[in-house]
Amino acid sequence: IGYARFSIPQYKETNAYLQKIEIEKPYRKEGLGTYLLNCCEYTILKKNPNVAKIKSVLWDNQEDIFVQKFFKSNNYFIKESERCVYDDGESIYDILPIEKNIGKDKN
């Protein structure tokens, strides 16, 4: 149905990284992505209580505004000021850094 991949923070690192989350199309918008994301975030927090933030990069093709809404509804901050564009001649994506504060910043 879906999967999520996070990097586990290394020694003294305060950031975890969401590498990918995907739910198969027939199962989207049913709360499964939020459930999966929350389970993974809890696991990261449980294993490493020093983690302050989860960071990632959102590739937005502007065809499905649900992607940004999904991360915003899960308390991720979209860094609009750091927006970049990827254009390979066939596809155009807005690249948006996102992050979520989940603990006290150690820096």
Short mmCIF file of C-alpha atoms in Angstrom, two decimals:
data_model
loop_
_atom_site.label_atom_id
_atom_site.label_comp_id
_atom_site.label_asym_id
_atom_site.label_seq_id
_atom_site.Cartn_x
_atom_site.Cartn_y
_atom_site.Cartn_z
CA ILE A 1 0.00 0.00 0.00
CA GLY A 2 2.85 2.39 0.78
CA TYR A 3 6.19 3.02 2.40
CA ALA A 4 8.34 5.72 3.98
CA ARG A 5 12.10 5.97 4.21
CA PHE A 6 13.94 8.09 6.77
CA SER A 7 17.61 8.48 7.51
CA ILE A 8 18.45 7.74 11.10
CA PRO A 9 20.54 10.54 12.63
CA GLN A 10 24.16 9.74 13.36
CA TYR A 11 26.03 10.45 16.59
CA LYS A 12 25.34 14.00 17.84
CA GLU A 13 23.26 14.81 14.75
CA THR A 14 20.02 16.68 15.47
CA ASN A 15 18.36 16.31 12.05
CA ALA A 16 16.59 13.31 10.59
CA TYR A 17 15.79 13.26 6.88
CA LEU A 18 12.64 12.04 5.22
CA GLN A 19 13.94 10.52 2.00
CA LYS A 20 10.66 9.34 0.52
CA ILE A 21 7.04 8.63 1.36
CA GLU A 22 4.61 7.12 -1.08
CA ILE A 23 1.10 5.69 -0.89
CA GLU A 24 -0.35 3.87 -3.91
CA LYS A 25 -2.94 6.03 -5.69
CA PRO A 26 -6.05 3.95 -4.84
CA TYR A 27 -5.26 4.32 -1.12
CA ARG A 28 -4.44 8.03 -0.99
CA LYS A 29 -6.52 10.59 0.93
CA GLU A 30 -7.64 7.97 3.47
CA GLY A 31 -5.24 8.96 6.27
CA LEU A 32 -2.75 6.17 5.57
CA GLY A 33 0.07 8.57 4.63
CA THR A 34 -0.42 10.53 7.84
CA TYR A 35 -0.53 7.32 9.86
CA LEU A 36 2.66 6.02 8.21
CA LEU A 37 4.43 9.35 8.65
CA ASN A 38 3.44 9.60 12.31
CA CYS A 39 4.56 6.02 13.02
CA CYS A 40 7.96 6.65 11.44
CA GLU A 41 8.41 9.97 13.22
CA TYR A 42 7.57 8.36 16.54
CA THR A 43 10.09 5.59 15.87
CA ILE A 44 12.82 8.13 15.10
CA LEU A 45 12.01 10.08 18.25
CA LYS A 46 11.91 6.93 20.34
CA LYS A 47 15.31 5.75 19.08
CA ASN A 48 17.00 9.15 19.21
CA PRO A 49 15.48 11.72 21.61
CA ASN A 50 18.08 14.33 20.56
CA VAL A 51 16.51 14.82 17.13
CA ALA A 52 15.32 18.39 16.76
CA LYS A 53 14.08 18.48 13.16
CA ILE A 54 12.99 16.34 10.28
CA LYS A 55 14.04 17.79 6.93
CA SER A 56 13.26 16.89 3.35
CA VAL A 57 12.81 18.25 -0.15
CA LEU A 58 9.43 18.31 -1.83
CA TRP A 59 9.31 17.87 -5.63
CA ASP A 60 6.08 19.55 -6.67
CA ASN A 61 4.87 19.22 -10.26
CA GLN A 62 1.94 21.62 -9.67
CA GLU A 63 -0.51 18.99 -10.96
CA ASP A 64 -1.50 17.74 -7.52
CA ILE A 65 -1.84 20.46 -4.89
CA PHE A 66 -2.57 17.71 -2.37
CA VAL A 67 1.16 17.10 -1.85
CA GLN A 68 1.79 20.50 -0.25
CA LYS A 69 -1.46 20.28 1.72
CA PHE A 70 -0.43 16.85 3.03
CA PHE A 71 2.85 18.10 4.48
CA LYS A 72 1.32 21.31 5.84
CA SER A 73 -1.42 19.31 7.57
CA ASN A 74 1.31 17.17 9.18
CA ASN A 75 3.04 20.26 10.62
CA TYR A 76 5.83 20.58 8.06
CA PHE A 77 6.97 24.09 7.24
CA ILE A 78 7.53 24.76 3.52
CA LYS A 79 10.45 27.12 2.94
CA GLU A 80 8.98 29.10 0.03
CA SER A 81 11.92 31.52 0.01
CA GLU A 82 14.30 28.67 -0.89
CA ARG A 83 12.23 27.41 -3.83
CA CYS A 84 14.19 26.13 -6.86
CA VAL A 85 13.02 24.88 -10.23
CA TYR A 86 13.99 21.64 -11.96
CA ASP A 87 13.38 21.52 -15.72
CA ASP A 88 14.75 18.71 -17.86
CA GLY A 89 12.89 19.71 -21.02
CA GLU A 90 10.09 17.20 -20.36
CA SER A 91 9.09 17.82 -16.76
CA ILE A 92 9.12 20.92 -14.59
CA TYR A 93 9.13 20.69 -10.79
CA ASP A 94 9.26 23.24 -8.01
CA ILE A 95 11.77 21.99 -5.45
CA LEU A 96 10.78 23.09 -1.97
CA PRO A 97 12.76 22.44 1.22
CA ILE A 98 10.48 21.35 4.07
CA GLU A 99 11.10 20.76 7.75
CA LYS A 100 9.32 19.90 10.94
CA ASN A 101 10.44 20.82 14.44
CA ILE A 102 10.06 17.83 16.73
CA GLY A 103 12.29 18.67 19.67
CA LYS A 104 14.53 21.25 21.22
CA ASP A 105 17.22 22.49 18.86
CA LYS A 106 20.64 21.52 20.22
CA ASN A 107 22.63 23.97 18.03
#
